Short mmCIF file of C-alpha atoms and ligand atoms in Angstrom, two decimals:
data_model
loop_
_atom_site.label_atom_id
_atom_site.label_comp_id
_atom_site.label_asym_id
_atom_site.label_seq_id
_atom_site.Cartn_x
_atom_site.Cartn_y
_atom_site.Cartn_z
CA MET A 25 -26.87 -43.02 27.98
CA ARG A 26 -30.43 -43.50 27.47
CA ILE A 27 -32.83 -45.37 29.76
CA GLY A 28 -35.79 -47.65 28.37
CA ILE A 29 -38.97 -48.44 30.36
CA ASP A 30 -41.55 -50.80 29.28
CA LEU A 31 -44.30 -50.01 31.68
CA GLY A 32 -46.45 -53.22 31.40
CA GLY A 33 -49.67 -54.61 33.09
CA THR A 34 -47.54 -57.27 35.18
CA LYS A 35 -44.18 -55.67 35.32
CA ILE A 36 -41.76 -52.55 34.56
CA GLU A 37 -38.50 -53.15 33.14
CA ALA A 38 -35.82 -50.56 32.68
CA ILE A 39 -32.67 -50.67 30.50
CA ALA A 40 -29.79 -48.58 29.82
CA LEU A 41 -27.94 -48.54 26.31
CA ASP A 42 -25.23 -47.01 25.65
CA ALA A 43 -24.29 -45.28 22.13
CA GLY A 44 -23.85 -48.61 20.20
CA GLY A 45 -26.68 -50.17 21.78
CA ARG A 46 -25.07 -52.40 23.98
CA GLU A 47 -27.11 -52.85 27.42
CA GLN A 48 -25.39 -51.61 30.52
CA PHE A 49 -28.16 -52.16 32.87
CA ARG A 50 -31.58 -54.25 33.38
CA HIS A 51 -34.37 -54.57 36.04
CA ARG A 52 -37.29 -55.24 36.74
CA VAL A 53 -40.22 -54.60 39.30
CA PRO A 54 -43.88 -55.79 39.37
CA THR A 55 -46.20 -53.22 38.27
CA PRO A 56 -48.41 -51.65 41.18
CA ARG A 57 -51.84 -52.68 39.65
CA GLY A 58 -54.11 -50.23 40.11
CA ASP A 59 -51.91 -47.43 41.75
CA TYR A 60 -51.22 -44.75 39.57
CA ASP A 61 -48.81 -42.57 42.23
CA GLY A 62 -47.13 -46.00 43.18
CA THR A 63 -46.68 -46.70 39.25
CA VAL A 64 -44.87 -43.21 38.71
CA GLU A 65 -43.01 -43.85 42.05
CA ALA A 66 -41.80 -47.65 40.35
CA VAL A 67 -40.50 -45.75 37.44
CA ALA A 68 -38.64 -43.10 39.02
CA SER A 69 -37.03 -45.76 41.28
CA LEU A 70 -35.94 -47.90 38.23
CA VAL A 71 -34.72 -44.98 36.34
CA ALA A 72 -32.35 -43.74 40.35
CA ALA A 73 -30.96 -47.35 40.14
CA ALA A 74 -29.81 -47.55 36.54
CA GLU A 75 -28.25 -43.83 36.86
CA GLY A 76 -26.61 -45.31 39.80
CA VAL A 77 -24.79 -47.66 37.59
CA VAL A 78 -24.43 -45.50 34.39
CA GLY A 79 -24.99 -41.57 35.36
CA ARG A 80 -27.82 -39.33 33.88
CA SER A 81 -29.36 -40.25 30.98
CA THR A 82 -32.32 -39.89 28.76
CA VAL A 83 -35.76 -41.56 29.89
CA GLY A 84 -38.16 -42.64 26.98
CA VAL A 85 -41.43 -45.09 28.34
CA GLY A 86 -42.75 -47.37 25.95
CA MET A 87 -46.49 -48.21 27.53
CA PRO A 88 -49.84 -50.29 26.15
CA GLY A 89 -51.52 -46.90 25.10
CA VAL A 90 -50.98 -43.44 24.21
CA VAL A 91 -50.80 -39.65 25.30
CA SER A 92 -53.47 -38.43 23.64
CA PRO A 93 -52.42 -35.17 21.48
CA ALA A 94 -56.09 -33.68 22.20
CA THR A 95 -56.08 -33.87 26.09
CA GLY A 96 -52.71 -34.61 27.18
CA LEU A 97 -54.21 -37.43 28.98
CA VAL A 98 -53.20 -41.11 28.99
CA LYS A 99 -55.85 -42.94 26.50
CA ASN A 100 -56.28 -46.60 25.08
CA ALA A 101 -54.06 -48.28 28.05
CA ASN A 102 -55.10 -51.68 28.93
CA SER A 103 -53.58 -51.01 32.36
CA THR A 104 -56.56 -48.47 33.30
CA TRP A 105 -55.57 -46.97 36.05
CA LEU A 106 -53.36 -44.88 33.73
CA ASN A 107 -56.24 -43.87 31.47
CA GLY A 108 -57.21 -40.16 32.25
CA ARG A 109 -54.10 -39.23 33.99
CA PRO A 110 -51.59 -36.80 32.52
CA LEU A 111 -48.55 -39.22 32.94
CA SER A 112 -45.94 -37.50 30.94
CA VAL A 113 -46.36 -34.19 32.82
CA ASP A 114 -46.08 -36.38 35.70
CA LEU A 115 -42.74 -38.38 34.93
CA ALA A 116 -41.45 -35.03 33.83
CA ALA A 117 -41.85 -33.48 37.01
CA ARG A 118 -40.81 -36.53 39.55
CA LEU A 119 -37.70 -37.01 37.30
CA GLU A 120 -36.89 -33.05 36.40
CA ARG A 121 -36.39 -33.51 32.70
CA PRO A 122 -38.37 -34.22 29.74
CA VAL A 123 -39.56 -37.48 29.27
CA ARG A 124 -40.86 -39.43 25.83
CA LEU A 125 -43.88 -41.66 25.74
CA ALA A 126 -44.83 -43.88 22.90
CA ASN A 127 -47.20 -46.69 22.45
CA ASP A 128 -45.31 -50.42 23.29
CA ALA A 129 -45.87 -51.15 19.29
CA ASN A 130 -44.47 -48.20 18.27
CA CYS A 131 -41.13 -49.02 20.60
CA PHE A 132 -41.19 -52.35 19.34
CA ALA A 133 -40.96 -50.98 15.70
CA LEU A 134 -38.26 -48.52 16.57
CA SER A 135 -36.26 -50.91 17.93
CA GLU A 136 -36.03 -53.40 15.18
CA ALA A 137 -35.57 -50.14 12.36
CA THR A 138 -33.01 -49.15 14.68
CA ASP A 139 -30.62 -52.34 15.16
CA GLY A 140 -32.75 -54.81 14.62
CA ALA A 141 -34.32 -57.42 12.10
CA ALA A 142 -35.01 -53.94 9.48
CA ALA A 143 -32.09 -51.81 10.47
CA GLY A 144 -31.26 -49.13 8.37
CA LEU A 145 -34.41 -49.67 6.20
CA PRO A 146 -36.21 -46.50 5.06
CA VAL A 147 -40.06 -47.71 5.62
CA VAL A 148 -40.51 -50.27 8.58
CA PHE A 149 -43.67 -51.81 9.84
CA GLY A 150 -43.63 -53.28 12.84
CA VAL A 151 -46.64 -55.87 14.04
CA ILE A 152 -47.15 -57.68 17.50
CA LEU A 153 -49.09 -60.75 17.57
CA GLY A 154 -49.51 -61.55 20.97
CA THR A 155 -52.40 -61.19 23.44
CA GLY A 156 -53.62 -58.35 21.18
CA VAL A 157 -52.68 -57.16 17.86
CA GLY A 158 -50.74 -54.01 17.68
CA GLY A 159 -48.78 -52.11 14.87
CA GLY A 160 -46.43 -49.38 14.45
CA LEU A 161 -44.73 -47.26 11.90
CA VAL A 162 -41.31 -46.11 11.71
CA VAL A 163 -39.96 -43.94 8.67
CA ASN A 164 -36.45 -42.81 8.46
CA GLY A 165 -35.66 -44.07 11.78
CA ARG A 166 -38.22 -42.35 13.64
CA VAL A 167 -41.68 -43.18 14.97
CA VAL A 168 -44.77 -42.03 13.35
CA THR A 169 -47.32 -40.72 16.00
CA GLY A 170 -50.02 -39.51 13.51
CA ALA A 171 -52.05 -36.71 14.22
CA ASN A 172 -54.56 -38.72 16.73
CA ALA A 173 -51.36 -40.97 17.91
CA ILE A 174 -52.89 -44.32 16.44
CA ALA A 175 -50.25 -44.38 13.48
CA GLY A 176 -50.17 -48.34 12.54
CA GLU A 177 -53.00 -49.10 14.79
CA TRP A 178 -54.52 -51.56 12.07
CA GLY A 179 -55.65 -54.41 14.62
CA HIS A 180 -59.24 -52.69 14.94
CA ASN A 181 -59.53 -52.49 11.01
CA PRO A 182 -61.60 -55.28 9.68
CA MET A 183 -60.07 -58.52 8.03
CA PRO A 184 -59.79 -57.29 4.47
CA TRP A 185 -61.03 -59.40 1.42
CA PRO A 186 -63.45 -61.53 3.90
CA GLU A 187 -64.15 -65.14 2.91
CA PRO A 188 -67.44 -66.99 3.86
CA GLY A 189 -67.53 -67.39 7.48
CA GLU A 190 -65.41 -64.29 8.30
CA TRP A 191 -67.88 -61.56 8.22
CA PRO A 192 -69.72 -60.07 10.38
CA GLY A 193 -67.23 -62.04 12.59
CA LEU A 194 -66.90 -62.32 16.59
CA PRO A 195 -67.63 -59.50 18.88
CA CYS A 196 -64.10 -57.30 19.84
CA TYR A 197 -63.65 -55.50 23.20
CA CYS A 198 -63.53 -52.15 20.86
CA GLY A 199 -67.18 -52.07 20.21
CA ARG A 200 -66.92 -53.56 16.76
CA THR A 201 -67.13 -57.31 15.23
CA GLY A 202 -64.46 -58.89 13.15
CA CYS A 203 -61.66 -56.77 13.72
CA ILE A 204 -58.17 -58.14 12.47
CA GLU A 205 -57.11 -58.77 16.28
CA THR A 206 -59.92 -61.21 16.57
CA PHE A 207 -58.35 -63.42 14.04
CA LEU A 208 -54.84 -62.91 14.52
CA SER A 209 -54.02 -62.33 18.23
CA GLY A 210 -52.74 -65.38 20.13
CA PRO A 211 -56.10 -65.95 21.66
CA GLY A 212 -58.13 -65.38 18.04
CA LEU A 213 -55.92 -68.67 16.66
CA ALA A 214 -56.76 -70.92 19.70
CA ARG A 215 -60.36 -69.70 19.32
CA ASP A 216 -60.27 -70.47 15.56
CA HIS A 217 -58.99 -73.97 16.14
CA GLU A 218 -61.04 -75.06 18.95
CA ALA A 219 -64.39 -73.53 16.77
CA ARG A 220 -63.60 -75.51 13.88
CA ILE A 221 -62.16 -78.77 15.29
CA GLY A 222 -63.72 -78.43 18.96
CA ARG A 223 -60.22 -79.23 20.88
CA ALA A 224 -58.93 -76.58 23.03
CA LEU A 225 -55.45 -75.67 22.75
CA ASP A 226 -53.80 -72.46 23.18
CA ALA A 227 -51.42 -70.66 20.18
CA ALA A 228 -48.23 -72.31 20.62
CA GLY A 229 -50.07 -75.91 21.49
CA VAL A 230 -51.36 -75.41 18.06
CA VAL A 231 -48.60 -74.32 16.40
CA THR A 232 -46.45 -77.33 17.99
CA ALA A 233 -48.86 -79.67 16.98
CA ALA A 234 -48.81 -78.50 13.27
CA ALA A 235 -44.94 -78.74 13.19
CA GLY A 236 -45.69 -82.48 14.67
CA GLY A 237 -47.62 -82.95 11.44
CA ASP A 238 -51.30 -82.74 12.89
CA ALA A 239 -53.42 -82.37 9.82
CA ASP A 240 -56.10 -80.33 11.79
CA ALA A 241 -53.78 -77.79 13.63
CA ARG A 242 -51.70 -77.33 10.12
CA ALA A 243 -55.41 -76.37 8.35
CA THR A 244 -55.83 -74.10 11.18
CA LEU A 245 -52.30 -72.37 10.78
CA ALA A 246 -52.93 -72.44 6.77
CA ARG A 247 -56.35 -70.17 7.63
CA TYR A 248 -54.12 -68.15 10.17
CA GLU A 249 -51.79 -67.30 7.16
CA ALA A 250 -54.15 -66.70 4.37
CA ARG A 251 -55.60 -64.15 6.76
CA LEU A 252 -52.62 -62.65 7.93
CA ALA A 253 -51.29 -62.19 4.38
CA ARG A 254 -54.80 -60.41 3.13
CA ALA A 255 -54.21 -58.19 6.73
CA LEU A 256 -50.61 -57.15 5.67
CA ALA A 257 -51.49 -56.81 2.01
CA SER A 258 -53.59 -53.95 3.20
CA VAL A 259 -50.70 -52.63 5.39
CA ILE A 260 -48.48 -52.74 2.00
CA ASN A 261 -51.07 -51.00 -0.09
CA VAL A 262 -51.30 -47.83 2.44
CA PHE A 263 -47.57 -47.58 3.85
CA ASP A 264 -45.38 -49.69 1.27
CA PRO A 265 -42.69 -50.54 3.56
CA ASP A 266 -39.70 -51.87 2.70
CA ALA A 267 -39.59 -54.47 5.76
CA ILE A 268 -42.66 -56.09 7.74
CA VAL A 269 -41.00 -57.31 11.39
CA LEU A 270 -43.31 -59.72 13.08
CA GLY A 271 -43.14 -59.63 17.16
CA GLY A 272 -45.00 -61.51 20.12
CA GLY A 273 -45.58 -65.12 20.73
CA VAL A 274 -47.10 -66.22 17.53
CA SER A 275 -44.35 -64.80 15.32
CA ASN A 276 -42.44 -67.49 16.61
CA THR A 277 -43.90 -69.86 14.01
CA ALA A 278 -41.00 -70.51 11.42
CA ARG A 279 -43.16 -71.42 8.39
CA LEU A 280 -45.03 -68.08 8.46
CA TYR A 281 -42.02 -66.05 7.06
CA GLU A 282 -41.68 -68.50 4.03
CA ARG A 283 -45.68 -68.91 3.25
CA VAL A 284 -47.41 -65.20 4.19
CA PRO A 285 -45.25 -63.40 1.02
CA ARG A 286 -46.44 -65.72 -1.17
CA LEU A 287 -49.77 -65.80 0.15
CA TRP A 288 -50.13 -61.58 -0.22
CA ALA A 289 -48.91 -61.21 -3.62
CA GLU A 290 -52.77 -61.99 -4.89
CA TYR A 291 -53.45 -58.75 -3.02
CA VAL A 292 -50.87 -56.27 -3.40
CA PHE A 293 -51.56 -53.59 -5.85
CA SER A 294 -47.64 -53.91 -7.49
CA ASP A 295 -46.49 -56.37 -10.32
CA ALA A 296 -43.52 -57.08 -8.02
CA ILE A 297 -43.07 -57.04 -4.49
CA VAL A 298 -39.69 -56.38 -2.25
CA THR A 299 -41.39 -55.91 0.86
CA ARG A 300 -39.63 -58.39 3.49
CA LEU A 301 -41.31 -60.35 5.80
CA VAL A 302 -38.89 -60.98 9.09
CA ARG A 303 -38.67 -62.18 12.59
CA ALA A 304 -37.86 -59.67 15.01
CA VAL A 305 -34.17 -60.06 16.22
CA HIS A 306 -34.36 -58.77 20.20
CA GLY A 307 -37.44 -60.38 20.91
CA ASP A 308 -39.02 -59.70 23.92
CA SER A 309 -36.61 -56.65 24.50
CA SER A 310 -37.53 -54.92 21.77
CA GLY A 311 -40.21 -53.11 23.45
CA VAL A 312 -37.86 -51.78 26.27
CA ARG A 313 -34.72 -51.28 23.87
CA GLY A 314 -36.93 -48.98 21.63
CA ALA A 315 -38.25 -46.54 24.46
CA ALA A 316 -34.78 -46.21 25.08
CA TRP A 317 -34.21 -45.34 21.40
CA LEU A 318 -36.85 -43.17 21.53
CA TRP A 319 -34.41 -40.13 22.17
CA GLU A 320 -31.98 -41.01 19.00
ZN1 ZN B 27 -61.50 -54.35 17.69
#
């Protein structure tokens, strides 16, 4: 059996998958925010509970951040109490076995490449369009972590082929301006709508209004689609994936899957484009499932 842990900022979720990917256990607890030792203990308790049902298992952990190959310490986690801590060493000691940790976007991509929307395809790019914008790359069923553990993190590249008004763009928490994330996250979509239309709606509200025929909301979504197409064209030009899988709140927008591939043709350096744009099959469960699949 494989246990997957999704170590989020507000909840920690555990599942156990059998060899066929069927879920045999699932439980979640609130994250002890700000408490590093408490977080390690919460993970250990969930593993113990899962193993009470399914027996001794492998353990994979997905989290918003990565273990730095340079230091062995967590970096880039928005659960900031994990940063600078030797989480993989501490979990391995507490659980008395090796534990694999990966970025949550990488886990998402692995889940969808293993038995999700891109099952069995050789090169898969997974994108989370949520509070932030994350990306992960899976090649031949394995996560590509990269030399700096940042493979796929294109959300903090600038928006390519910028149009008037998009450059230098808005400040991003990473310290730069005009990052892809500032346009394509859910809050980015909402901010663009408010800036143009002067009406405050969250991303889901814009999508609902557009589906109801609201012309302003449709125009906001059209701008979003054009930007997503340009941002993904730059990914296609680098990784040339068989499929790009979208997850996160904004991925529930049905019209993206038909419109964005038509728009990206103008920017992809190829005569014909067979890359598919698909919606995540496992939805919110992809992160925790991918954590389990870190042990193949
Ligand atoms: Zn940024």
